XYZ file of C-alpha atoms in Angstrom:
322
model
C -17.926 -193.050 19.787
C -17.181 -190.149 17.467
C -18.021 -190.309 13.758
C -16.062 -188.191 11.265
C -16.879 -187.795 7.596
C -14.832 -186.039 4.924
C -16.440 -182.659 5.614
C -15.299 -182.968 9.231
C -11.732 -183.651 8.086
C -11.864 -180.617 5.814
C -13.008 -178.481 8.760
C -10.029 -179.665 10.797
C -7.671 -178.994 7.885
C -4.332 -180.446 6.831
C -1.091 -179.517 8.575
C 1.437 -181.212 6.310
C 4.447 -180.530 8.506
C 2.711 -182.025 11.552
C 1.632 -185.046 9.514
C 5.117 -185.602 8.066
C 6.564 -185.521 11.582
C 3.856 -187.926 12.781
C 4.845 -190.364 10.012
C 8.511 -190.075 10.981
C 7.742 -190.812 14.636
C 5.462 -193.748 13.802
C 8.100 -195.182 11.445
C 10.666 -194.994 14.250
C 8.272 -196.809 16.603
C 7.674 -199.487 13.963
C 11.419 -199.981 13.470
C 11.883 -200.267 17.240
C 9.336 -203.088 17.429
C 6.816 -201.022 19.373
C 3.938 -201.531 16.932
C 1.810 -204.494 15.883
C 0.784 -204.984 12.287
C -0.073 -208.315 10.657
C 0.334 -208.738 6.918
C -2.821 -207.300 5.402
C -5.171 -209.767 3.673
C -6.732 -209.080 0.287
C -10.365 -210.022 -0.260
C -10.728 -210.778 -3.976
C -13.709 -212.102 -5.904
C -15.181 -211.680 -9.365
C -13.212 -209.106 -11.353
C -9.499 -209.689 -10.672
C -8.842 -205.948 -10.689
C -10.946 -205.447 -7.592
C -9.808 -205.914 -4.012
C -10.885 -205.051 -0.491
C -8.048 -204.857 2.016
C -8.097 -205.133 5.799
C -5.344 -203.125 7.491
C -5.231 -203.610 11.293
C -2.520 -202.086 13.475
C -1.448 -200.870 16.891
C 0.885 -197.868 17.029
C 2.668 -196.767 20.207
C 3.768 -193.237 19.297
C 3.441 -190.336 18.674
C -0.227 -191.201 19.215
C -1.179 -194.419 21.014
C -3.960 -196.151 19.122
C -5.268 -199.397 17.699
C -7.613 -199.809 14.784
C -8.422 -201.036 11.308
C -8.692 -199.497 7.870
C -11.044 -201.403 5.559
C -10.472 -200.119 2.026
C -11.932 -201.198 -1.303
C -10.255 -200.491 -4.639
C -12.483 -201.022 -7.659
C -10.804 -199.401 -10.716
C -13.910 -199.841 -12.880
C -15.762 -197.386 -10.649
C -14.023 -194.504 -12.430
C -15.835 -195.222 -15.694
C -19.124 -195.256 -13.762
C -18.584 -191.917 -12.056
C -17.739 -193.466 -8.667
C -14.538 -193.163 -6.624
C -12.027 -195.939 -7.253
C -11.230 -196.212 -3.525
C -13.725 -196.276 -0.668
C -12.794 -196.851 2.944
C -13.723 -196.664 6.591
C -11.280 -196.549 9.516
C -12.244 -197.764 12.993
C -10.224 -196.797 16.069
C -10.354 -198.772 19.333
C -9.250 -197.771 22.792
C -5.845 -199.523 22.942
C -6.385 -200.602 26.566
C -9.993 -201.847 26.481
C -10.662 -202.550 22.804
C -13.809 -200.422 22.920
C -14.451 -198.705 19.549
C -13.976 -194.957 20.048
C -13.964 -193.446 16.557
C -15.030 -194.080 12.978
C -13.631 -192.118 10.041
C -15.626 -192.512 6.834
C -14.414 -191.954 3.295
C -11.201 -192.248 1.319
C -9.966 -188.722 2.113
C -8.196 -189.934 5.272
C -6.413 -192.585 3.200
C -5.338 -190.020 0.602
C -4.010 -187.747 3.351
C -2.015 -190.630 4.853
C -0.588 -191.585 1.461
C 0.568 -188.055 0.701
C 1.911 -187.586 4.241
C 4.145 -190.660 3.860
C 5.386 -189.321 0.519
C 5.993 -185.940 2.103
C 8.007 -187.363 4.990
C 10.257 -189.295 2.611
C 10.558 -186.628 -0.073
C 11.524 -183.772 2.216
C 14.445 -185.928 3.402
C 15.486 -186.889 -0.134
C 15.463 -183.316 -1.490
C 16.943 -181.679 1.609
C 20.307 -181.173 -0.113
C 19.097 -180.937 -3.713
C 19.679 -177.778 -5.656
C 16.483 -175.828 -6.211
C 14.242 -175.220 -7.992
C 13.054 -178.761 -8.686
C 10.762 -179.905 -11.483
C 8.093 -182.443 -10.569
C 6.184 -184.821 -12.836
C 2.923 -186.292 -11.566
C 1.228 -189.029 -13.588
C -2.375 -189.764 -12.645
C -4.863 -186.963 -12.031
C -7.081 -188.713 -9.510
C -7.728 -187.968 -5.826
C -4.339 -189.365 -4.767
C -2.519 -187.260 -7.343
C -4.473 -184.181 -6.294
C -3.608 -184.768 -2.638
C 0.065 -184.985 -3.557
C -0.151 -181.582 -5.255
C -1.742 -180.296 -2.046
C 1.112 -181.793 -0.008
C 3.829 -180.397 -2.273
C 2.354 -176.921 -1.945
C 2.050 -177.192 1.821
C 5.390 -178.838 2.576
C 7.847 -178.069 -0.236
C 6.377 -175.115 -2.083
C 9.561 -173.065 -1.846
C 11.700 -175.825 -3.412
C 9.641 -176.694 -6.506
C 9.435 -174.550 -9.648
C 6.592 -176.358 -11.409
C 4.509 -179.527 -11.460
C 3.817 -181.142 -14.823
C 0.777 -183.454 -14.710
C -0.616 -186.045 -17.101
C -3.595 -188.378 -17.187
C -4.825 -190.543 -20.050
C -8.295 -189.166 -19.350
C -9.253 -185.657 -20.440
C -9.441 -183.916 -17.075
C -9.995 -180.188 -16.621
C -7.045 -179.041 -14.562
C -8.767 -176.092 -12.870
C -11.630 -178.293 -11.678
C -9.185 -180.975 -10.513
C -7.193 -178.453 -8.485
C -10.184 -176.766 -6.868
C -9.390 -176.143 -3.214
C -5.659 -176.884 -3.561
C -3.286 -174.093 -2.448
C -1.846 -172.428 -5.544
C 1.814 -171.795 -4.683
C 3.495 -173.998 -7.306
C 2.525 -173.588 -11.002
C 0.816 -176.705 -12.364
C 0.662 -177.419 -16.090
C -0.739 -180.282 -18.153
C 1.578 -182.358 -20.293
C 0.530 -183.901 -23.592
C 1.956 -187.307 -22.665
C 3.542 -189.113 -19.735
C 6.849 -188.904 -21.602
C 6.663 -185.119 -21.739
C 6.094 -184.929 -17.986
C 8.575 -187.683 -17.112
C 11.648 -186.826 -19.149
C 13.955 -184.502 -17.313
C 11.865 -184.389 -14.117
C 13.765 -184.237 -10.821
C 10.911 -185.953 -8.963
C 8.357 -188.311 -10.542
C 5.109 -189.298 -8.809
C 3.106 -192.188 -10.245
C -0.448 -192.045 -8.851
C -2.440 -194.122 -11.340
C -4.737 -197.108 -11.512
C -3.150 -198.169 -14.802
C -4.233 -201.648 -15.946
C -0.864 -202.240 -17.675
C 2.723 -201.104 -17.200
C 3.468 -198.199 -19.532
C 6.717 -196.505 -18.430
C 9.321 -198.137 -20.646
C 12.343 -195.836 -20.333
C 14.685 -195.122 -17.415
C 14.503 -191.782 -15.637
C 17.515 -189.489 -15.494
C 20.222 -190.761 -13.103
C 19.601 -188.272 -10.290
C 15.786 -188.501 -10.360
C 13.654 -189.415 -7.361
C 10.842 -191.827 -8.261
C 7.935 -191.651 -5.810
C 6.149 -194.814 -6.898
C 2.811 -194.458 -5.126
C 0.719 -196.662 -7.431
C 3.181 -199.602 -7.484
C 2.453 -201.016 -10.963
C 3.571 -198.524 -13.631
C 7.157 -199.398 -14.618
C 8.324 -202.066 -17.019
C 11.485 -203.814 -15.871
C 13.690 -202.062 -18.423
C 12.617 -198.686 -17.023
C 14.022 -199.634 -13.600
C 17.272 -201.102 -14.897
C 19.325 -198.071 -13.796
C 17.833 -197.609 -10.316
C 20.478 -196.955 -7.653
C 18.588 -197.141 -4.340
C 15.235 -198.790 -3.597
C 13.372 -197.719 -0.447
C 10.389 -199.738 0.803
C 8.135 -199.313 3.812
C 8.033 -203.089 4.401
C 9.635 -205.760 2.219
C 7.054 -208.356 3.327
C 4.189 -206.087 2.280
C 5.586 -204.697 -0.973
C 7.051 -207.890 -2.439
C 3.679 -209.404 -3.392
C 0.434 -208.670 -5.277
C 2.272 -208.236 -8.608
C 3.909 -204.968 -7.627
C 6.870 -203.694 -9.625
C 9.008 -204.584 -6.599
C 7.834 -208.194 -6.748
C 8.636 -208.298 -10.466
C 12.144 -206.987 -9.727
C 12.454 -209.749 -7.131
C 11.207 -212.508 -9.445
C 12.871 -211.427 -12.688
C 15.893 -209.338 -11.660
C 16.891 -211.016 -8.390
C 16.087 -208.127 -6.040
C 16.282 -209.210 -2.389
C 15.222 -207.563 0.867
C 18.852 -206.836 1.750
C 19.182 -204.848 -1.489
C 16.637 -202.321 -0.235
C 16.423 -199.704 2.504
C 13.422 -199.399 4.794
C 11.530 -196.150 5.126
C 12.508 -195.987 8.810
C 16.203 -196.345 7.941
C 16.003 -193.833 5.109
C 14.436 -191.252 7.413
C 17.340 -191.512 9.873
C 20.452 -192.321 7.811
C 22.714 -189.577 6.439
C 21.694 -188.647 2.920
C 25.004 -189.820 1.434
C 24.155 -193.348 2.592
C 20.790 -193.237 0.821
C 21.235 -191.575 -2.541
C 23.655 -193.369 -4.848
C 25.063 -191.511 -7.866
C 24.736 -194.646 -10.002
C 21.032 -194.138 -10.698
C 17.593 -192.899 -9.615
C 16.251 -193.331 -6.102
C 13.022 -195.359 -6.046
C 10.585 -195.094 -3.133
C 7.925 -197.767 -3.416
C 5.613 -197.977 -0.374
C 2.835 -200.549 -0.156
C 1.203 -198.564 2.650
C 1.504 -199.508 6.311
C -1.554 -199.787 8.526
C 0.349 -198.125 11.379
C 0.318 -194.899 9.384
C -3.410 -195.145 8.689
C -4.165 -195.698 12.363
C -1.801 -192.917 13.466
C -3.258 -190.376 11.019
C -6.839 -191.334 11.929
C -6.003 -190.978 15.641
C -4.414 -187.594 14.939
C -7.684 -186.413 13.384
C -9.822 -188.003 16.104
C -7.844 -186.127 18.753
C -8.233 -182.874 16.808
C -11.968 -183.502 16.435
C -12.363 -183.960 20.200
C -10.390 -180.796 20.848
C -12.279 -178.697 18.294
C -15.753 -180.154 18.856
C -15.965 -181.533 15.317
C -17.887 -184.670 14.315
C -20.980 -186.551 15.388
C -21.186 -188.288 18.766
C -22.752 -191.766 18.353
C -24.481 -193.655 21.148
């Protein structure tokens, strides 16, 4: 069994194009019924904000793997100088069930999250006029990884990234180690970053919804953190893309609120797999913004972890456990 920590992942590096293509292939396998993924359970106790989630899956291609991501999200950790998210991913041999790899730390989860965003966004902006202006709300590890992804995958299409966080975060320290192709500037408020942006990323652990105004009609809303928009802010949305309706329409997500209070149904949405394959004119509607709201599929976590485990074997990275 091979053990990989975050330093091992950093040694292997991040190939955003390869990861985006891996996500596309895994999404196609999922849509074809070639994967197995039960609805993930939430372990909750004590503070209602906290949760530990089990995410098991089998993925058939482009890597063939089975495994489990076990991830804890404790928002109060931030005030105590600890990471909000902590996780471990276990991979099993898909034919024998024998554990073959363990990936420790939340970096692998952040890479997966940004890779899914990258796969979807490069499709959505493929015919957009450049340069594009990006707003990113939430200067945590997930937000930072999205800046990394934008630089690595779409750096030639984006003119600037405007970032905001309610905490006073030093931008140079936050961006340490991130490729510096796209200029990044701090905004004084979420409104300053949000208004007029072509692409909006929400990457927060906000305890309450705060976005209370609609985005411009042709904006792309990459809703990574799931619980940022008040209903009135989504009143003009044209297309809603989800990774899985069964996963996203629960746990008090903004999608579930649209379902409960605005009548949104599964048939009113597109799946990620469909959006990656359909012609762009069938995805983007001129009536309003395009909203991508992914809950996070375990197949992607397992596929990305297997991608890194294969690279580790090839490069001789990691610790061999007996």
